[in-house]
């Protein structure tokens, strides 16, 4: 049985091809505060859709960029290893990526290298940023420079989902970059990659279902 | 928010959630004991916590208590019903910064998140707070000086 590349039957990922739609994924280890960041940005506006089978929470948001109204889907993903096989569908058609770590746990910072490597296998060109969350726990961390983002040429944000520092700014920047990317994809590589990605997903699914 | 939650705990017999809260207008501090019904050692702690949080009689009082904390209290209750000691429950919440939480199952992870939530709630700015700023921007680029030790003994990418 062949399954659509979108791979999550409940979700039609074709809609992300429409001009006024963007998909932004939120990645990082378990308990770094991804959902808390989403909730702080969206406040009462959010009505998340839980897809527990896929370890995924979907948050819908409407943003205005320039003079356009953009529908943004945030994909809040699970860091747990047993959901590793879901990752291809997270990356599929994503227009931007927010990578989060917890400033209190070195391991979550070190793991950024793995998340980033995997992201680039699927989406070599999409805008991405590094987010250092939970700075409220120890403000001293903001005096340190974390090199991972810099070395990869990615914007870096010190944020706190608890007190709100830089959360809204980070999300607005990323929505803007997702829209810019969509209007002007860096190069044709991305389309080639999409084709390859389609293959990967299809293969993965055939395998998965058998 | 009409009621500001101050402390929230658990009582084993009869199984209840105990909430100390302040009435925001009268400033009176009161205690509310919320019985936990239809909850056994086989129950789902997460659904029970959600049910309680949305209970029409209690939800206004529980607005300032996070879902994670309610889950944690239900886990303590259920551990007790399963014959585990309070010490056992509390130690399962302990955080080891070097532990890889990606390897945990949902319940083990919920225990850790419940613990992390305490600091989160302590430092949290609510939208009802008088000094709440939705788009709070702080520029740290000028203060960033020290090299981070996490970047040392570096392998790929750091």
Tab-separated table of N, CA and C in Angstrom, chain B residues 8-120:
chain	number	residue	atom	x	y	z
B	8	UNK	N	-0.059	24.127	46.330
B	8	UNK	CA	-0.962	23.066	45.964
B	8	UNK	C	-0.318	21.743	46.348
B	9	UNK	N	-1.065	20.905	47.066
B	9	UNK	CA	-0.501	19.644	47.519
B	9	UNK	C	-1.511	18.531	47.431
B	10	UNK	N	-1.177	17.435	48.105
B	10	UNK	CA	-2.001	16.255	47.969
B	10	UNK	C	-2.275	15.661	49.353
B	11	UNK	N	-3.427	15.040	49.488
B	11	UNK	CA	-3.787	14.385	50.745
B	11	UNK	C	-4.185	12.958	50.379
B	12	UNK	N	-3.641	11.966	51.119
B	12	UNK	CA	-3.874	10.575	50.718
B	12	UNK	C	-5.264	10.059	51.093
B	13	UNK	N	-5.771	10.487	52.261
B	13	UNK	CA	-7.012	9.882	52.725
B	13	UNK	C	-8.002	10.921	53.250
B	14	UNK	N	-9.147	11.100	52.609
B	14	UNK	CA	-9.482	10.546	51.298
B	14	UNK	C	-8.652	11.238	50.212
B	15	UNK	N	-8.412	10.561	49.072
B	15	UNK	CA	-7.564	11.161	48.038
B	15	UNK	C	-8.074	12.532	47.587
B	16	UNK	N	-7.251	13.550	47.805
B	16	UNK	CA	-7.677	14.911	47.466
B	16	UNK	C	-6.486	15.773	47.071
B	17	UNK	N	-6.810	16.814	46.315
B	17	UNK	CA	-5.844	17.857	46.004
B	17	UNK	C	-6.154	19.007	46.965
B	18	UNK	N	-5.125	19.511	47.629
B	18	UNK	CA	-5.326	20.600	48.581
B	18	UNK	C	-4.727	21.876	47.996
B	19	UNK	N	-5.546	22.893	47.946
B	19	UNK	CA	-5.084	24.138	47.341
B	19	UNK	C	-5.170	25.290	48.347
B	20	UNK	N	-4.069	25.997	48.531
B	20	UNK	CA	-4.084	27.227	49.327
B	20	UNK	C	-4.096	28.376	48.322
B	21	UNK	N	-5.091	29.228	48.412
B	21	UNK	CA	-5.182	30.301	47.427
B	21	UNK	C	-5.573	31.612	48.095
B	22	UNK	N	-5.315	32.678	47.351
B	22	UNK	CA	-5.679	34.002	47.861
B	22	UNK	C	-6.748	34.575	46.945
B	23	UNK	N	-7.793	35.097	47.565
B	23	UNK	CA	-8.822	35.775	46.789
B	23	UNK	C	-8.245	37.125	46.378
B	24	UNK	N	-8.128	37.385	45.071
B	24	UNK	CA	-7.366	38.562	44.630
B	24	UNK	C	-7.998	39.890	45.048
B	25	UNK	N	-9.311	39.903	45.246
B	25	UNK	CA	-9.934	41.170	45.667
B	25	UNK	C	-9.896	41.356	47.181
B	26	UNK	N	-10.349	40.346	47.896
B	26	UNK	CA	-10.419	40.491	49.355
B	26	UNK	C	-9.085	40.222	50.040
B	27	UNK	N	-8.124	39.634	49.298
B	27	UNK	CA	-6.804	39.278	49.830
B	27	UNK	C	-6.882	38.212	50.924
B	28	UNK	N	-8.022	37.577	51.039
B	28	UNK	CA	-8.159	36.519	52.052
B	28	UNK	C	-7.518	35.235	51.548
B	29	UNK	N	-6.767	34.580	52.426
B	29	UNK	CA	-6.138	33.313	52.059
B	29	UNK	C	-7.010	32.163	52.568
B	30	UNK	N	-7.323	31.237	51.681
B	30	UNK	CA	-8.208	30.140	52.068
B	30	UNK	C	-7.662	28.798	51.593
B	31	UNK	N	-8.231	27.762	52.154
B	31	UNK	CA	-7.830	26.406	51.757
B	31	UNK	C	-9.020	25.725	51.073
B	32	UNK	N	-8.758	25.048	49.994
B	32	UNK	CA	-9.809	24.322	49.296
B	32	UNK	C	-9.362	22.875	49.139
B	33	UNK	N	-10.203	21.972	49.606
B	33	UNK	CA	-9.864	20.553	49.461
B	33	UNK	C	-10.728	19.973	48.346
B	34	UNK	N	-10.077	19.520	47.310
B	34	UNK	CA	-10.788	19.013	46.129
B	34	UNK	C	-10.670	17.495	46.098
B	35	UNK	N	-11.760	16.784	46.346
B	35	UNK	CA	-11.662	15.328	46.322
B	35	UNK	C	-11.339	14.810	44.923
B	36	UNK	N	-10.457	13.825	44.863
B	36	UNK	CA	-10.131	13.205	43.574
B	36	UNK	C	-10.983	11.939	43.460
B	37	UNK	N	-11.964	12.006	42.593
B	37	UNK	CA	-12.894	10.883	42.473
B	37	UNK	C	-12.553	9.999	41.282
B	38	UNK	N	-13.054	8.788	41.330
B	38	UNK	CA	-12.868	7.829	40.232
B	38	UNK	C	-11.412	7.729	39.799
B	39	UNK	N	-10.558	7.650	40.777
B	39	UNK	CA	-9.131	7.550	40.461
B	39	UNK	C	-8.566	6.354	41.217
B	40	UNK	N	-8.025	5.403	40.476
B	40	UNK	CA	-7.495	4.198	41.118
B	40	UNK	C	-6.030	4.032	40.740
B	41	UNK	N	-5.431	2.964	41.245
B	41	UNK	CA	-4.015	2.726	40.931
B	41	UNK	C	-3.804	2.384	39.464
B	42	UNK	N	-4.900	2.159	38.735
B	42	UNK	CA	-4.771	1.850	37.303
B	42	UNK	C	-5.098	3.059	36.429
B	43	UNK	N	-5.477	4.166	37.048
B	43	UNK	CA	-5.966	5.305	36.256
B	43	UNK	C	-4.854	6.041	35.520
B	44	UNK	N	-5.262	6.780	34.511
B	44	UNK	CA	-4.351	7.603	33.728
B	44	UNK	C	-4.191	8.955	34.436
B	45	UNK	N	-2.972	9.228	34.942
B	45	UNK	CA	-2.731	10.456	35.724
B	45	UNK	C	-2.959	11.716	34.890
B	46	UNK	N	-2.639	11.591	33.588
B	46	UNK	CA	-2.694	12.774	32.739
B	46	UNK	C	-4.147	13.172	32.447
B	47	UNK	N	-4.971	12.146	32.142
B	47	UNK	CA	-6.382	12.436	31.882
B	47	UNK	C	-7.082	12.918	33.141
B	48	UNK	N	-6.734	12.306	34.283
B	48	UNK	CA	-7.346	12.713	35.543
B	48	UNK	C	-7.004	14.168	35.852
B	49	UNK	N	-5.754	14.554	35.594
B	49	UNK	CA	-5.328	15.929	35.863
B	49	UNK	C	-6.069	16.903	34.948
B	50	UNK	N	-6.223	16.511	33.703
B	50	UNK	CA	-6.907	17.371	32.743
B	50	UNK	C	-8.385	17.533	33.115
B	51	UNK	N	-8.980	16.414	33.540
B	51	UNK	CA	-10.382	16.443	33.938
B	51	UNK	C	-10.583	17.404	35.116
B	52	UNK	N	-9.646	17.324	36.057
B	52	UNK	CA	-9.759	18.187	37.236
B	52	UNK	C	-9.569	19.655	36.847
B	53	UNK	N	-8.603	19.905	35.979
B	53	UNK	CA	-8.312	21.292	35.577
B	53	UNK	C	-9.506	21.916	34.864
B	54	UNK	N	-10.270	21.086	34.166
B	54	UNK	CA	-11.423	21.615	33.425
B	54	UNK	C	-12.743	21.476	34.178
B	55	UNK	N	-12.693	20.939	35.361
B	55	UNK	CA	-13.910	20.764	36.146
B	55	UNK	C	-14.560	22.122	36.417
B	56	UNK	N	-15.834	22.277	36.019
B	56	UNK	CA	-16.468	23.597	36.145
B	56	UNK	C	-16.471	24.141	37.579
B	57	UNK	N	-16.528	23.250	38.569
B	57	UNK	CA	-16.559	23.723	39.954
B	57	UNK	C	-15.189	24.182	40.453
B	58	UNK	N	-14.139	23.667	39.849
B	58	UNK	CA	-12.803	23.941	40.394
B	58	UNK	C	-11.890	24.729	39.476
B	59	UNK	N	-12.262	24.834	38.196
B	59	UNK	CA	-11.278	25.357	37.235
B	59	UNK	C	-10.832	26.792	37.513
B	60	UNK	N	-11.726	27.615	38.045
B	60	UNK	CA	-11.326	28.986	38.356
B	60	UNK	C	-10.248	29.014	39.439
B	61	UNK	N	-10.380	28.104	40.387
B	61	UNK	CA	-9.403	28.039	41.477
B	61	UNK	C	-8.073	27.482	40.995
B	62	UNK	N	-8.161	26.581	39.993
B	62	UNK	CA	-6.957	25.881	39.538
B	62	UNK	C	-6.277	26.562	38.357
B	63	UNK	N	-6.767	27.743	37.995
B	63	UNK	CA	-6.203	28.427	36.829
B	63	UNK	C	-4.689	28.630	36.973
B	64	UNK	N	-4.261	28.971	38.165
B	64	UNK	CA	-2.833	29.244	38.379
B	64	UNK	C	-2.005	28.005	38.688
B	65	UNK	N	-2.623	26.835	38.613
B	65	UNK	CA	-1.881	25.595	38.853
B	65	UNK	C	-1.699	24.907	37.502
B	66	UNK	N	-0.467	24.603	37.167
B	66	UNK	CA	-0.220	24.063	35.825
B	66	UNK	C	-0.695	22.617	35.703
B	67	UNK	N	-0.945	22.232	34.474
B	67	UNK	CA	-1.312	20.854	34.162
B	67	UNK	C	-0.232	19.897	34.682
B	68	UNK	N	1.036	20.280	34.484
B	68	UNK	CA	2.136	19.408	34.920
B	68	UNK	C	2.119	19.194	36.423
B	69	UNK	N	1.816	20.261	37.166
B	69	UNK	CA	1.807	20.087	38.622
B	69	UNK	C	0.656	19.176	39.052
B	70	UNK	N	-0.488	19.343	38.411
B	70	UNK	CA	-1.621	18.469	38.738
B	70	UNK	C	-1.295	17.020	38.371
B	71	UNK	N	-0.582	16.853	37.262
B	71	UNK	CA	-0.173	15.492	36.871
B	71	UNK	C	0.739	14.906	37.934
B	72	UNK	N	1.670	15.744	38.397
B	72	UNK	CA	2.626	15.286	39.403
B	72	UNK	C	1.890	14.853	40.676
B	73	UNK	N	0.908	15.631	41.097
B	73	UNK	CA	0.157	15.296	42.310
B	73	UNK	C	-0.627	13.996	42.127
B	74	UNK	N	-1.176	13.808	40.933
B	74	UNK	CA	-1.894	12.564	40.662
B	74	UNK	C	-0.941	11.366	40.635
B	75	UNK	N	0.278	11.596	40.150
B	75	UNK	CA	1.269	10.509	40.149
B	75	UNK	C	1.597	10.112	41.595
B	76	UNK	N	1.746	11.121	42.472
B	76	UNK	CA	2.026	10.826	43.883
B	76	UNK	C	0.878	10.018	44.489
B	77	UNK	N	-0.347	10.441	44.172
B	77	UNK	CA	-1.530	9.727	44.679
B	77	UNK	C	-1.540	8.277	44.198
B	78	UNK	N	-1.272	8.111	42.912
B	78	UNK	CA	-1.335	6.771	42.341
B	78	UNK	C	-0.206	5.894	42.864
B	79	UNK	N	1.000	6.490	42.992
B	79	UNK	CA	2.122	5.742	43.587
B	79	UNK	C	1.717	5.233	44.969
B	80	UNK	N	1.047	6.082	45.730
B	80	UNK	CA	0.617	5.702	47.084
B	80	UNK	C	-0.378	4.539	47.016
B	81	UNK	N	-1.317	4.624	46.076
B	81	UNK	CA	-2.293	3.542	45.911
B	81	UNK	C	-1.621	2.243	45.493
B	82	UNK	N	-0.501	2.370	44.804
B	82	UNK	CA	0.228	1.173	44.359
B	82	UNK	C	1.176	0.667	45.433
B	83	UNK	N	1.195	1.348	46.580
B	83	UNK	CA	2.001	0.888	47.699
B	83	UNK	C	3.405	1.471	47.776
B	84	UNK	N	3.694	2.466	46.923
B	84	UNK	CA	5.015	3.087	46.982
B	84	UNK	C	5.045	4.177	48.056
B	85	UNK	N	6.228	4.397	48.609
B	85	UNK	CA	6.356	5.432	49.640
B	85	UNK	C	6.429	6.810	48.985
B	86	UNK	N	6.185	7.810	49.805
B	86	UNK	CA	6.283	9.189	49.329
B	86	UNK	C	7.730	9.486	48.900
B	87	UNK	N	8.683	8.910	49.647
B	87	UNK	CA	10.103	9.120	49.307
B	87	UNK	C	10.379	8.602	47.894
B	88	UNK	N	9.798	7.450	47.606
B	88	UNK	CA	9.980	6.871	46.271
B	88	UNK	C	9.455	7.842	45.206
B	89	UNK	N	8.249	8.356	45.424
B	89	UNK	CA	7.653	9.264	44.436
B	89	UNK	C	8.520	10.502	44.267
B	90	UNK	N	8.935	11.065	45.401
B	90	UNK	CA	9.689	12.316	45.327
B	90	UNK	C	11.036	12.114	44.634
B	91	UNK	N	11.680	10.957	44.908
B	91	UNK	CA	12.988	10.763	44.273
B	91	UNK	C	12.836	10.564	42.764
B	92	UNK	N	11.678	10.077	42.334
B	92	UNK	CA	11.487	9.894	40.887
B	92	UNK	C	11.343	11.235	40.163
B	93	UNK	N	11.081	12.279	40.937
B	93	UNK	CA	10.968	13.612	40.327
B	93	UNK	C	12.322	14.313	40.234
B	94	UNK	N	13.318	13.746	40.937
B	94	UNK	CA	14.614	14.437	41.014
B	94	UNK	C	15.249	14.611	39.635
B	95	UNK	N	15.850	15.753	39.478
B	95	UNK	CA	16.456	16.050	38.184
B	95	UNK	C	17.962	15.850	38.237
B	96	UNK	N	18.450	15.096	37.279
B	96	UNK	CA	19.890	14.960	37.105
B	96	UNK	C	20.209	15.650	35.780
B	97	UNK	N	20.957	16.757	35.844
B	97	UNK	CA	21.169	17.536	34.609
B	97	UNK	C	21.863	16.743	33.505
B	98	UNK	N	22.525	15.645	33.866
B	98	UNK	CA	23.234	14.875	32.840
B	98	UNK	C	22.408	13.718	32.287
B	99	UNK	N	21.197	13.556	32.806
B	99	UNK	CA	20.372	12.445	32.328
B	99	UNK	C	19.779	12.773	30.957
B	100	UNK	N	19.784	11.783	30.068
B	100	UNK	CA	19.218	11.979	28.733
B	100	UNK	C	17.706	11.718	28.783
B	101	UNK	N	16.939	12.786	28.814
B	101	UNK	CA	15.487	12.642	28.962
B	101	UNK	C	14.818	12.137	27.682
B	102	UNK	N	15.568	12.127	26.581
B	102	UNK	CA	15.002	11.601	25.323
B	102	UNK	C	14.723	10.105	25.425
B	103	UNK	N	15.363	9.464	26.406
B	103	UNK	CA	15.228	8.011	26.524
B	103	UNK	C	14.069	7.596	27.423
B	104	UNK	N	13.405	8.554	28.056
B	104	UNK	CA	12.347	8.216	29.008
B	104	UNK	C	11.018	7.948	28.310
B	105	UNK	N	10.161	7.164	28.994
B	105	UNK	CA	8.809	7.000	28.465
B	105	UNK	C	7.946	8.171	28.963
B	106	UNK	N	6.698	8.215	28.518
B	106	UNK	CA	5.855	9.375	28.793
B	106	UNK	C	5.712	9.669	30.284
B	107	UNK	N	5.518	8.589	31.061
B	107	UNK	CA	5.287	8.834	32.481
B	107	UNK	C	6.544	9.307	33.203
B	108	UNK	N	7.670	8.676	32.890
B	108	UNK	CA	8.929	9.107	33.517
B	108	UNK	C	9.211	10.558	33.151
B	109	UNK	N	8.922	10.906	31.900
B	109	UNK	CA	9.164	12.270	31.446
B	109	UNK	C	8.227	13.252	32.158
B	110	UNK	N	6.971	12.822	32.364
B	110	UNK	CA	6.009	13.683	33.052
B	110	UNK	C	6.492	13.998	34.466
B	111	UNK	N	7.134	13.009	35.109
B	111	UNK	CA	7.653	13.238	36.456
B	111	UNK	C	8.709	14.336	36.445
B	112	UNK	N	9.587	14.294	35.445
B	112	UNK	CA	10.652	15.307	35.363
B	112	UNK	C	10.072	16.676	35.016
B	113	UNK	N	9.113	16.662	34.089
B	113	UNK	CA	8.528	17.947	33.678
B	113	UNK	C	7.780	18.594	34.836
B	114	UNK	N	7.109	17.755	35.635
B	114	UNK	CA	6.393	18.284	36.797
B	114	UNK	C	7.348	18.996	37.731
B	115	UNK	N	8.551	18.426	37.859
B	115	UNK	CA	9.558	19.033	38.723
B	115	UNK	C	10.058	20.354	38.136
B	116	UNK	N	10.347	20.342	36.836
B	116	UNK	CA	10.845	21.554	36.187
B	116	UNK	C	9.816	22.678	36.256
B	117	UNK	N	8.561	22.275	36.265
B	117	UNK	CA	7.495	23.271	36.261
B	117	UNK	C	7.467	24.149	37.495
B	118	UNK	N	8.051	23.641	38.582
B	118	UNK	CA	8.030	24.451	39.802
B	118	UNK	C	8.790	25.749	39.600
B	119	UNK	N	9.968	25.627	38.993
B	119	UNK	CA	10.759	26.832	38.741
B	119	UNK	C	10.066	27.715	37.706
B	120	UNK	N	9.495	27.052	36.706
B	120	UNK	CA	8.784	27.793	35.663
B	120	UNK	C	7.667	28.642	36.269
